[in-house]
Amino acid sequence: DPPLSFLDPGDTAQAQSIAILHLKRDLLMPTRLQEQDELNEGYDEGKVTNTRFGSFPHSTLIGQSWGSQIRASAVDTGSRGRRPKNDKKRKRDEDENTDSNAPTPKTAVAASTGFVHLLPPTPETWTSSLPHRTQVVYTPDYSYILHRLRVRPGTVLIEAGAGSGSFTHASARAVYDGLPGDEVKAEGASSKKKQKKGKIYSYEFHEQRVGKLKTELYEHGLDGLVEITHRDVCNEGFMVRKTESSDLNAKKNDEPKAEAIFLDLPAPWLALRHLTRNSMSSKFLDAAAGSSNPQSPAPGGDLPPPAPTSAPEGDLSFHSPLNPKATIRICTFSPCMEQVQRTISTMRQLGWVEIEMVEVQHKRLEVRRERVGLHEEGLRGVTAMPASVDEAVSRLREVEGRFRSFHGKNTGADGSEDASGANATESKEGTPASTPATYVSKQQRQQSIRDSLADRKVFKEGRLVHRTEPEIRTHTSYLVFALLPREWTAEDEARCQKKWPIKE
Ligand code: SAM
């Protein structure tokens, strides 16, 4: 089995785990580390990943600490870098995003002075490097969404559609409290075992995407944490029945019992009708009962009654996929305002409250001083770059003048000792020097300049400028948040009254 690379990557890169090769800023390449390459038999360098910065045999990556800088291999075994001839290898390279401009063998060897950094897989690095099958949710959005949905270890979350799995990976890490069935002792409790609970129920109606994502989740060690269902959620809802039972009242086998929902769908309002409480659903069924066609819009809106999810045809009993004991938090992700309006209208009708729309406008700013460090008397980076030659000359004069007045020494403008001592100073400056010349070392001169500049806060010199970086890969949308309060039944009230009786 592959290691739990995304949840516990350890300190070093292990065979079979996913590694992210950081080629340069904003250019990352994922690869699954393999000791053996069936297409590279006879060589013990393992699989080879070819990049525009050279070839990287996996034997040079496996066992290295995450974060290491890895130099491209200078050795050409003759096998790598070759344009993949057979379909299997070409397909694999495509899957791995291998740069289509990757060098051919000769250039690969010539370019072998390049390097990459070896990074552990994280949802963030995966989002920046995953093979895109759809638009994806990027890190600034999903971090905000997960925070607003209060997703934490142990949360059960519904996600639709799964698409390329960017959000899936981030949410899987957020809910992880151990894999289901992997029981641990409850904190502080003696022998009481705690059942692991955190889980993602993910839905996608595009069959190939489901297949690809299943493979990725398996390779990333996340398949126990994420359950993917191939389904059109707008028509079929979210119920997952664990045991086949003809008894529709056998609700204990019904899942997900989710408390957080994320919908990245073109028509989220159609899926919302499957995300109601049982009690809510009966209200809509009642409303629809007045109509001859139970699937026709409910009075007062374009909202059809909830479809009887997973129930045999003709049976209108509705099983809610929501946790009846929890407040449910939802987020929908839609690129246009009309979608937002329809979603909000449906939410209002279904009893969602605290409805709010947010747009995350993530910008990356480059902040710097216009003038950067310079060699001045060997003081790299101590002072700011002069704006002009005149300023440079006057600054040198100023420094030299301070130096002289501080030490009462006679030196040339270049800091060299002036053999002619006082006379030379007099002839240059027109003022007599009162003290004889003594030897001043370069270190002393540098220290003296440092001292004289110390109170000038030279590091603050230069105009502070910032600009928005133009190229940020992001696809942001309008986020609609809402919550569905916990159901409060007569039994709940009775239990409460018993426990905390109201004193007259
Ligand atoms: N959130 C995903 C990510 O971060 O990678 C991207 C989702 S993509 C924009 C939308 C996905 O929803 C598509 O893959 C599409 O096939 C799927 N989808 C659309 N309608 C659906 C439906 N009714 N049921 C299930 N999936 C659906």
Coordinates of C-alpha atoms and ligand atoms in Angstrom, one line a residue:
D1 CA 0.0 0.0 0.0
P2 CA 1.2 3.5 -0.7
P3 CA 2.2 5.5 2.4
L4 CA -0.2 8.2 3.8
S5 CA 1.9 10.8 2.0
F6 CA -0.6 13.7 2.4
L7 CA -1.3 13.1 6.0
D8 CA 2.0 12.0 7.4
P9 CA 4.8 12.5 4.8
G10 CA 7.5 11.9 7.5
D11 CA 10.9 13.6 7.3
T12 CA 12.2 12.0 4.1
A13 CA 10.9 11.0 0.7
Q14 CA 9.9 7.4 0.6
A15 CA 9.4 5.0 -2.3
Q16 CA 5.8 4.8 -3.5
S17 CA 4.9 8.2 -2.0
I18 CA 4.1 11.3 -4.0
A19 CA 6.8 13.9 -4.1
I20 CA 6.5 17.4 -5.5
L21 CA 9.5 18.7 -7.5
H22 CA 9.7 22.4 -7.2
L23 CA 11.3 23.6 -10.4
K24 CA 10.9 27.3 -9.9
R25 CA 8.4 29.7 -8.4
D26 CA 4.9 28.6 -9.5
L27 CA 6.2 25.6 -11.4
L28 CA 5.8 22.4 -9.5
M29 CA 5.7 18.8 -10.8
P30 CA 4.3 15.9 -8.9
T31 CA 5.8 12.4 -9.3
R32 CA 5.3 9.1 -7.5
L33 CA 8.7 7.9 -6.4
Q34 CA 9.5 4.5 -7.7
E35 CA 12.6 2.4 -7.1
Q36 CA 12.0 0.3 -10.1
D37 CA 11.0 1.4 -13.5
E38 CA 9.6 -1.4 -15.6
L39 CA 10.4 0.7 -18.7
N40 CA 14.0 1.2 -17.6
E41 CA 15.0 -2.3 -16.8
G42 CA 18.7 -3.1 -16.3
Y43 CA 19.4 0.3 -14.5
D44 CA 19.2 0.7 -10.8
E45 CA 18.5 4.4 -10.8
G46 CA 14.7 3.8 -10.6
K47 CA 12.2 5.8 -12.5
V48 CA 13.5 9.0 -14.1
T49 CA 11.6 12.3 -14.1
N50 CA 12.6 14.5 -16.9
T51 CA 12.2 18.2 -16.5
R52 CA 13.4 21.3 -18.3
F53 CA 16.1 21.5 -15.7
G54 CA 17.5 18.1 -16.3
S55 CA 16.8 14.4 -15.5
F56 CA 16.1 13.2 -11.9
P57 CA 16.5 9.5 -11.3
H58 CA 14.3 8.6 -8.4
S59 CA 17.3 6.9 -6.7
T60 CA 18.6 10.4 -6.2
L61 CA 15.3 11.5 -4.5
I62 CA 14.3 8.5 -2.4
G63 CA 15.6 8.8 1.2
Q64 CA 16.4 12.5 0.9
S65 CA 15.0 15.0 3.4
W66 CA 12.0 17.0 2.3
G67 CA 13.2 20.4 1.3
S68 CA 16.5 19.2 -0.1
Q69 CA 18.0 20.7 -3.2
I70 CA 18.6 17.9 -5.7
R71 CA 21.0 18.4 -8.6
A72 CA 20.1 16.9 -12.0
S73 CA 21.9 13.7 -12.8
A74 CA 25.1 14.2 -14.9
V75 CA 25.0 10.5 -15.9
D76 CA 23.2 9.5 -19.0
T77 CA 22.3 5.8 -18.8
G78 CA 21.1 6.1 -22.4
S79 CA 17.6 5.3 -21.4
R80 CA 16.3 8.5 -20.0
G81 CA 15.2 11.6 -21.7
R82 CA 14.3 9.6 -24.7
R83 CA 11.0 10.7 -26.1
P84 CA 8.6 8.0 -24.9
K85 CA 7.9 5.7 -27.8
N86 CA 5.3 3.5 -26.4
D87 CA 1.9 4.6 -25.5
K88 CA 2.1 3.5 -21.9
K89 CA 5.1 5.7 -21.1
R90 CA 3.8 8.6 -23.1
K91 CA 0.6 8.4 -21.2
R92 CA 2.3 8.2 -17.9
D93 CA 4.4 11.2 -18.7
E94 CA 1.3 13.1 -19.7
D95 CA -0.3 12.1 -16.4
E96 CA 2.6 13.5 -14.5
N97 CA 2.5 16.8 -16.4
T98 CA 5.9 16.1 -17.7
D99 CA 6.9 19.1 -19.6
S100 CA 6.2 18.5 -23.3
N101 CA 9.3 20.6 -24.1
A102 CA 11.4 18.3 -22.0
P103 CA 14.9 18.0 -23.4
T104 CA 15.9 15.1 -25.6
P105 CA 18.8 12.9 -24.3
K106 CA 21.6 15.0 -25.5
T107 CA 20.2 18.3 -24.1
A108 CA 19.2 16.5 -21.0
V109 CA 22.8 15.7 -20.3
A110 CA 23.9 19.1 -21.3
A111 CA 21.4 20.8 -19.0
S112 CA 22.3 18.5 -16.1
T113 CA 23.6 21.4 -14.0
G114 CA 20.0 22.3 -13.1
F115 CA 18.4 21.5 -9.8
V116 CA 15.0 21.1 -8.1
H117 CA 13.8 21.2 -4.6
L118 CA 12.1 18.1 -3.2
L119 CA 8.9 19.0 -1.4
P120 CA 6.5 16.9 0.5
P121 CA 2.9 16.6 -0.9
T122 CA 0.5 18.9 0.8
P123 CA -2.9 20.0 -0.4
E124 CA -1.3 23.3 -1.3
T125 CA 1.5 21.9 -3.4
W126 CA -0.9 19.4 -4.9
T127 CA -3.4 22.2 -5.9
S128 CA -0.5 24.0 -7.6
S129 CA 0.6 20.9 -9.5
L130 CA -2.3 18.6 -10.1
P131 CA -3.4 17.5 -13.5
H132 CA -6.4 19.7 -14.3
R133 CA -9.5 18.0 -15.5
T134 CA -11.7 20.9 -14.5
Q135 CA -11.5 24.3 -13.0
V136 CA -10.3 23.9 -9.4
V137 CA -10.8 25.6 -6.1
Y138 CA -7.5 27.3 -5.1
T139 CA -5.9 27.5 -1.7
P140 CA -7.1 31.1 -0.8
D141 CA -10.7 30.0 -1.4
Y142 CA -10.6 26.6 0.2
S143 CA -8.8 27.7 3.3
Y144 CA -11.5 30.4 3.9
I145 CA -14.3 27.9 3.0
L146 CA -13.0 25.2 5.4
H147 CA -12.6 27.8 8.1
R148 CA -16.2 29.2 7.7
L149 CA -17.6 25.6 7.5
R150 CA -15.8 25.0 10.8
V151 CA -14.3 21.8 9.4
R152 CA -12.0 20.2 11.9
P153 CA -10.7 16.7 12.8
G154 CA -13.8 14.5 13.0
T155 CA -16.1 16.5 10.8
V156 CA -18.2 14.7 8.2
L157 CA -18.3 16.7 5.0
I158 CA -20.3 16.3 1.8
E159 CA -18.5 17.6 -1.4
A160 CA -20.0 17.8 -4.9
G161 CA -18.7 17.8 -7.6
A162 CA -15.3 16.4 -6.9
G163 CA -13.8 17.6 -10.3
S164 CA -10.0 17.4 -10.2
G165 CA -9.9 16.8 -6.4
S166 CA -8.3 20.0 -5.3
F167 CA -10.9 20.7 -2.6
T168 CA -11.1 17.0 -1.8
H169 CA -7.4 16.9 -0.8
A170 CA -7.7 20.0 1.4
S171 CA -10.8 18.9 3.1
A172 CA -9.5 15.3 3.7
R173 CA -6.5 16.8 5.6
A174 CA -8.8 19.0 7.6
V175 CA -11.2 16.2 8.8
Y176 CA -8.5 13.7 9.4
D177 CA -8.5 12.2 12.9
G178 CA -7.3 8.8 11.9
L179 CA -8.7 6.4 9.4
P180 CA -12.2 4.8 9.9
G181 CA -11.8 1.6 11.8
D182 CA -8.4 2.7 13.1
E183 CA -9.4 3.0 16.7
V184 CA -7.5 4.7 19.4
K185 CA -7.9 5.2 23.1
A186 CA -10.0 8.3 23.8
E187 CA -7.9 10.9 25.5
G188 CA -7.7 10.4 29.2
A189 CA -10.2 7.5 29.1
S190 CA -8.9 4.2 30.4
S191 CA -10.1 1.5 28.1
K192 CA -12.8 3.4 26.2
K193 CA -12.2 3.3 22.5
K194 CA -13.0 6.2 20.3
Q195 CA -14.3 5.5 16.8
K196 CA -12.7 7.6 14.1
K197 CA -15.3 9.8 12.4
G198 CA -13.8 12.4 10.1
K199 CA -14.8 11.6 6.5
I200 CA -15.5 13.2 3.1
Y201 CA -18.4 12.0 1.1
S202 CA -17.6 13.2 -2.4
Y203 CA -19.8 13.0 -5.5
E204 CA -19.1 13.4 -9.2
F205 CA -21.2 12.5 -12.2
H206 CA -18.4 12.4 -14.8
E207 CA -17.2 8.8 -14.9
Q208 CA -13.6 9.3 -16.1
R209 CA -13.1 11.9 -13.4
V210 CA -14.3 9.5 -10.8
G211 CA -11.9 6.9 -12.0
K212 CA -8.9 9.2 -12.0
L213 CA -9.7 10.7 -8.6
K214 CA -10.1 7.2 -7.1
T215 CA -6.6 6.2 -8.4
E216 CA -5.1 9.4 -7.1
L217 CA -6.7 9.1 -3.7
Y218 CA -5.5 5.5 -3.4
E219 CA -1.9 6.6 -4.4
H220 CA -2.0 9.4 -1.8
G221 CA -3.2 7.1 1.0
L222 CA -6.5 9.0 1.3
D223 CA -9.0 6.4 0.0
G224 CA -10.2 5.4 3.4
L225 CA -10.9 8.9 4.3
V226 CA -12.7 9.9 1.1
E227 CA -15.6 8.0 -0.3
I228 CA -16.3 8.8 -3.9
T229 CA -19.7 8.1 -5.4
H230 CA -20.4 8.3 -9.1
R231 CA -23.7 10.1 -9.1
D232 CA -25.7 13.0 -10.4
V233 CA -26.5 14.6 -7.0
C234 CA -29.2 16.9 -8.5
N235 CA -31.3 14.0 -9.4
E236 CA -30.3 11.3 -7.0
G237 CA -29.2 13.1 -3.8
F238 CA -26.6 12.2 -1.3
M239 CA -27.7 9.2 0.6
V240 CA -25.3 6.2 0.9
R241 CA -26.9 3.1 2.2
K242 CA -24.3 0.9 3.8
T243 CA -26.4 -2.3 3.9
E244 CA -29.0 -3.3 1.4
S245 CA -32.1 -3.4 3.4
S246 CA -35.7 -3.3 2.2
D247 CA -36.6 -1.7 5.6
L248 CA -36.6 2.0 4.9
N249 CA -36.8 2.6 8.7
A250 CA -33.4 1.0 9.1
K251 CA -31.9 4.5 9.3
K252 CA -28.9 3.6 11.4
N253 CA -27.3 2.3 8.2
D254 CA -27.9 5.6 6.4
E255 CA -25.0 7.9 5.8
P256 CA -23.4 10.4 5.5
K257 CA -25.0 12.3 8.5
A258 CA -22.9 15.2 7.4
E259 CA -22.5 18.5 9.2
A260 CA -20.6 20.5 6.5
I261 CA -21.4 20.8 2.8
F262 CA -19.5 22.2 -0.1
L263 CA -21.2 22.4 -3.5
D264 CA -19.1 23.3 -6.6
L265 CA -21.8 22.6 -9.1
P266 CA -23.3 24.5 -12.0
A267 CA -26.8 24.4 -10.4
P268 CA -26.4 24.0 -6.7
W269 CA -30.0 25.0 -6.0
L270 CA -31.1 21.7 -7.6
A271 CA -29.0 19.7 -5.1
L272 CA -30.2 21.7 -2.2
R273 CA -33.5 20.0 -2.1
H274 CA -31.8 16.8 -1.1
L275 CA -30.1 18.5 1.8
T276 CA -33.0 19.1 4.1
R277 CA -34.0 17.7 7.4
N278 CA -36.6 14.9 7.4
S279 CA -39.1 17.3 9.1
M280 CA -38.4 20.0 6.4
S281 CA -38.9 17.5 3.7
S282 CA -42.3 16.5 4.9
K283 CA -43.3 20.2 4.8
F284 CA -42.4 20.3 1.1
L285 CA -44.1 17.0 0.5
D286 CA -47.2 18.4 2.1
A287 CA -47.0 21.5 0.0
A288 CA -46.7 19.4 -3.1
A289 CA -49.5 17.2 -2.1
G290 CA -51.9 19.9 -3.3
S291 CA -50.5 19.5 -6.8
S292 CA -51.6 16.6 -9.0
N293 CA -47.9 16.0 -10.0
P294 CA -45.7 15.4 -6.9
Q295 CA -42.6 16.5 -8.9
S296 CA -44.2 19.9 -10.0
P297 CA -43.0 23.1 -8.4
A298 CA -44.1 23.8 -4.8
P299 CA -46.4 26.7 -4.4
G300 CA -44.7 30.0 -4.2
G301 CA -41.5 29.1 -6.1
D302 CA -39.7 26.9 -8.6
L303 CA -38.7 24.4 -6.0
P304 CA -39.7 20.9 -6.6
P305 CA -40.2 18.6 -3.6
P306 CA -37.2 16.6 -2.6
A307 CA -36.8 13.4 -4.5
P308 CA -37.1 10.3 -2.4
T309 CA -33.3 9.6 -2.4
S310 CA -32.3 6.0 -2.5
A311 CA -35.8 4.9 -1.8
P312 CA -37.7 2.5 -4.0
E313 CA -39.7 4.1 -6.7
G314 CA -43.1 5.3 -5.5
D315 CA -42.0 5.5 -1.9
L316 CA -41.9 9.1 -0.8
S317 CA -40.2 8.6 2.5
F318 CA -37.2 10.9 2.6
H319 CA -34.0 10.1 4.4
S320 CA -31.9 13.1 5.2
P321 CA -28.1 12.9 4.6
L322 CA -27.6 15.5 7.4
N323 CA -26.6 14.9 11.0
P324 CA -29.9 15.5 12.9
K325 CA -28.0 16.5 16.0
A326 CA -25.8 19.2 14.5
T327 CA -26.1 22.6 13.0
I328 CA -25.3 22.2 9.3
R329 CA -23.0 24.7 7.5
I330 CA -23.0 25.0 3.8
C331 CA -20.9 26.8 1.1
T332 CA -21.8 27.0 -2.6
F333 CA -19.2 28.2 -5.1
S334 CA -20.7 29.9 -8.2
P335 CA -19.0 32.1 -10.8
C336 CA -22.0 34.2 -11.7
M337 CA -24.5 36.3 -9.8
E338 CA -27.6 34.7 -11.3
Q339 CA -26.5 31.4 -9.9
V340 CA -26.0 33.0 -6.5
Q341 CA -29.5 34.5 -6.6
R342 CA -31.2 31.2 -7.4
T343 CA -29.2 29.5 -4.7
I344 CA -30.1 32.0 -2.1
S345 CA -33.8 32.0 -3.0
T346 CA -33.8 28.2 -2.6
M347 CA -31.9 28.4 0.6
R348 CA -34.5 30.8 2.0
Q349 CA -37.3 28.5 1.1
L350 CA -35.6 25.5 2.7
G351 CA -35.1 27.1 6.0
W352 CA -31.4 28.0 5.8
V353 CA -30.5 31.1 7.8
E354 CA -27.6 33.5 8.2
I355 CA -27.2 33.5 4.4
E356 CA -24.2 35.5 3.3
M357 CA -22.2 36.0 0.1
V358 CA -18.5 36.5 0.0
E359 CA -15.9 37.0 -2.7
V360 CA -12.3 36.2 -1.9
Q361 CA -10.2 38.7 -3.8
H362 CA -6.8 37.2 -3.3
K363 CA -3.9 39.3 -4.5
R364 CA -0.2 38.7 -4.2
L365 CA 1.7 41.9 -3.7
E366 CA 5.3 42.5 -4.4
V367 CA 6.6 44.9 -1.8
R368 CA 10.1 46.3 -2.1
R369 CA 12.3 49.4 -1.9
E370 CA 13.1 51.0 -5.2
R371 CA 16.8 51.2 -4.4
V372 CA 18.5 48.0 -3.2
G373 CA 21.8 47.2 -1.4
L374 CA 25.1 48.3 -2.8
H375 CA 28.8 47.8 -2.2
E376 CA 29.9 50.9 -0.4
E377 CA 33.2 50.4 1.3
G378 CA 32.5 46.7 1.1
L379 CA 29.4 47.1 3.1
R380 CA 27.1 44.9 1.0
G381 CA 23.5 45.6 1.7
V382 CA 24.1 48.1 4.4
T383 CA 23.1 51.1 2.5
A384 CA 20.7 52.0 -0.3
M385 CA 21.6 52.4 -4.0
P386 CA 22.1 56.1 -4.9
A387 CA 19.6 57.4 -7.3
S388 CA 22.3 59.3 -9.5
V389 CA 26.0 59.7 -9.9
D390 CA 25.8 63.1 -8.2
E391 CA 24.1 61.6 -5.2
A392 CA 26.7 58.8 -5.1
V393 CA 29.5 61.3 -5.2
S394 CA 28.0 63.6 -2.6
R395 CA 27.3 60.6 -0.3
L396 CA 30.8 59.4 -0.6
R397 CA 32.0 62.9 0.3
E398 CA 29.7 63.0 3.2
V399 CA 30.9 59.7 4.5
E400 CA 34.5 60.7 4.0
G401 CA 33.9 64.0 5.8
R402 CA 32.3 62.2 8.8
F403 CA 35.1 59.8 8.9
R404 CA 37.7 62.6 9.0
S405 CA 36.0 64.6 11.6
F406 CA 35.4 61.5 13.7
H407 CA 39.0 60.3 13.5
G408 CA 40.8 63.5 12.7
K409 CA 42.7 61.3 10.2
N410 CA 44.0 62.2 6.8
T411 CA 42.9 59.7 4.2
G412 CA 42.1 59.8 0.5
A413 CA 38.6 59.6 -0.8
D414 CA 39.2 56.0 -1.6
G415 CA 40.1 55.3 2.0
S416 CA 43.8 54.8 1.3
E417 CA 46.2 56.5 3.6
D418 CA 47.6 59.7 2.3
A419 CA 51.4 59.5 2.5
S420 CA 51.7 63.3 2.5
G421 CA 49.5 63.5 5.7
A422 CA 48.4 66.9 6.9
N423 CA 49.7 68.8 3.8
A424 CA 47.8 66.7 1.4
T425 CA 44.6 67.2 3.4
E426 CA 45.3 70.9 3.5
S427 CA 45.8 71.1 -0.2
K428 CA 42.6 69.2 -0.9
E429 CA 40.3 70.7 1.6
G430 CA 42.0 74.0 2.2
T431 CA 42.0 73.4 6.0
P432 CA 45.0 72.4 8.0
A433 CA 45.0 69.0 9.7
S434 CA 45.9 69.2 13.3
T435 CA 46.9 65.6 14.0
P436 CA 49.5 63.5 12.2
A437 CA 48.5 60.6 10.0
T438 CA 48.3 57.1 11.6
Y439 CA 47.6 53.8 10.1
V440 CA 43.8 52.9 10.0
S441 CA 42.9 49.4 8.9
K442 CA 40.1 48.7 6.4
Q443 CA 38.1 47.0 9.2
Q444 CA 38.4 50.2 11.3
R445 CA 37.3 52.3 8.4
Q446 CA 34.3 50.1 7.8
Q447 CA 33.3 50.1 11.4
S448 CA 33.6 53.9 11.5
I449 CA 31.2 54.2 8.5
R450 CA 28.8 51.7 10.1
D451 CA 28.9 53.8 13.3
S452 CA 28.3 57.0 11.4
L453 CA 25.4 55.5 9.4
A454 CA 23.8 53.7 12.4
D455 CA 21.5 56.5 13.3
R456 CA 20.5 57.2 9.7
K457 CA 18.3 54.0 9.4
V458 CA 19.7 53.5 6.0
F459 CA 17.7 50.3 5.7
K460 CA 14.7 52.5 5.3
E461 CA 16.2 54.4 2.5
G462 CA 14.6 54.1 -0.9
R463 CA 11.0 54.6 -1.8
L464 CA 8.8 51.8 -0.6
V465 CA 6.8 50.5 -3.5
H466 CA 4.4 47.7 -4.1
R467 CA 2.5 46.3 -7.0
T468 CA 0.0 43.6 -7.6
E469 CA 1.5 40.6 -9.3
P470 CA -0.4 40.2 -12.5
E471 CA -0.2 36.5 -13.0
I472 CA -1.9 34.6 -10.1
R473 CA -3.4 31.3 -11.0
T474 CA -6.7 31.5 -9.4
H475 CA -10.3 31.0 -10.2
T476 CA -12.5 32.6 -7.7
S477 CA -16.2 32.7 -7.5
Y478 CA -19.0 34.0 -5.3
L479 CA -19.2 32.0 -2.1
V480 CA -22.6 31.6 -0.5
F481 CA -22.6 30.6 3.1
A482 CA -25.6 29.6 5.2
L483 CA -26.5 27.4 8.1
L484 CA -29.4 25.1 9.0
P485 CA -30.1 25.1 12.7
R486 CA -30.1 21.9 14.7
E487 CA -33.5 20.2 14.8
W488 CA -35.2 20.5 18.1
T489 CA -37.8 17.8 18.6
A490 CA -40.4 17.3 21.4
E491 CA -38.2 14.5 22.6
D492 CA -35.2 16.8 22.8
E493 CA -37.3 19.3 24.8
A494 CA -38.5 16.6 27.2
R495 CA -35.0 15.3 27.8
C496 CA -33.9 18.8 28.6
Q497 CA -36.8 19.5 30.9
K498 CA -35.9 16.3 32.7
K499 CA -32.3 17.2 33.1
W500 CA -32.7 20.9 33.8
P501 CA -36.3 21.3 35.1
I502 CA -37.7 24.8 35.0
K503 CA -38.1 26.0 38.5
E504 CA -41.3 27.9 39.1
Ligands
SAM1 N1 -14.2 21.5 -6.6 C1 -13.4 20.8 -7.7 C2 -11.9 20.9 -7.4 O1 -11.5 21.7 -6.5 O2 -11.2 20.3 -8.1 C3 -13.8 21.2 -9.0 C4 -15.3 21.0 -9.3 S1 -15.6 21.2 -11.0 C5 -15.7 22.9 -11.2 C6 -17.3 20.8 -11.1 C7 -17.6 19.3 -11.1 O3 -18.9 19.1 -10.8 C8 -17.3 18.8 -12.5 O4 -16.3 17.8 -12.4 C9 -18.7 18.2 -12.9 O5 -18.5 17.0 -13.6 C10 -19.4 18.0 -11.6 N2 -20.8 18.0 -11.6 C11 -21.6 18.9 -12.3 N3 -22.9 18.6 -12.0 C12 -22.9 17.5 -11.2 C13 -24.0 16.8 -10.6 N4 -25.3 17.1 -10.8 N5 -23.7 15.7 -9.8 C14 -22.4 15.4 -9.6 N6 -21.3 16.1 -10.1 C15 -21.6 17.2 -10.9

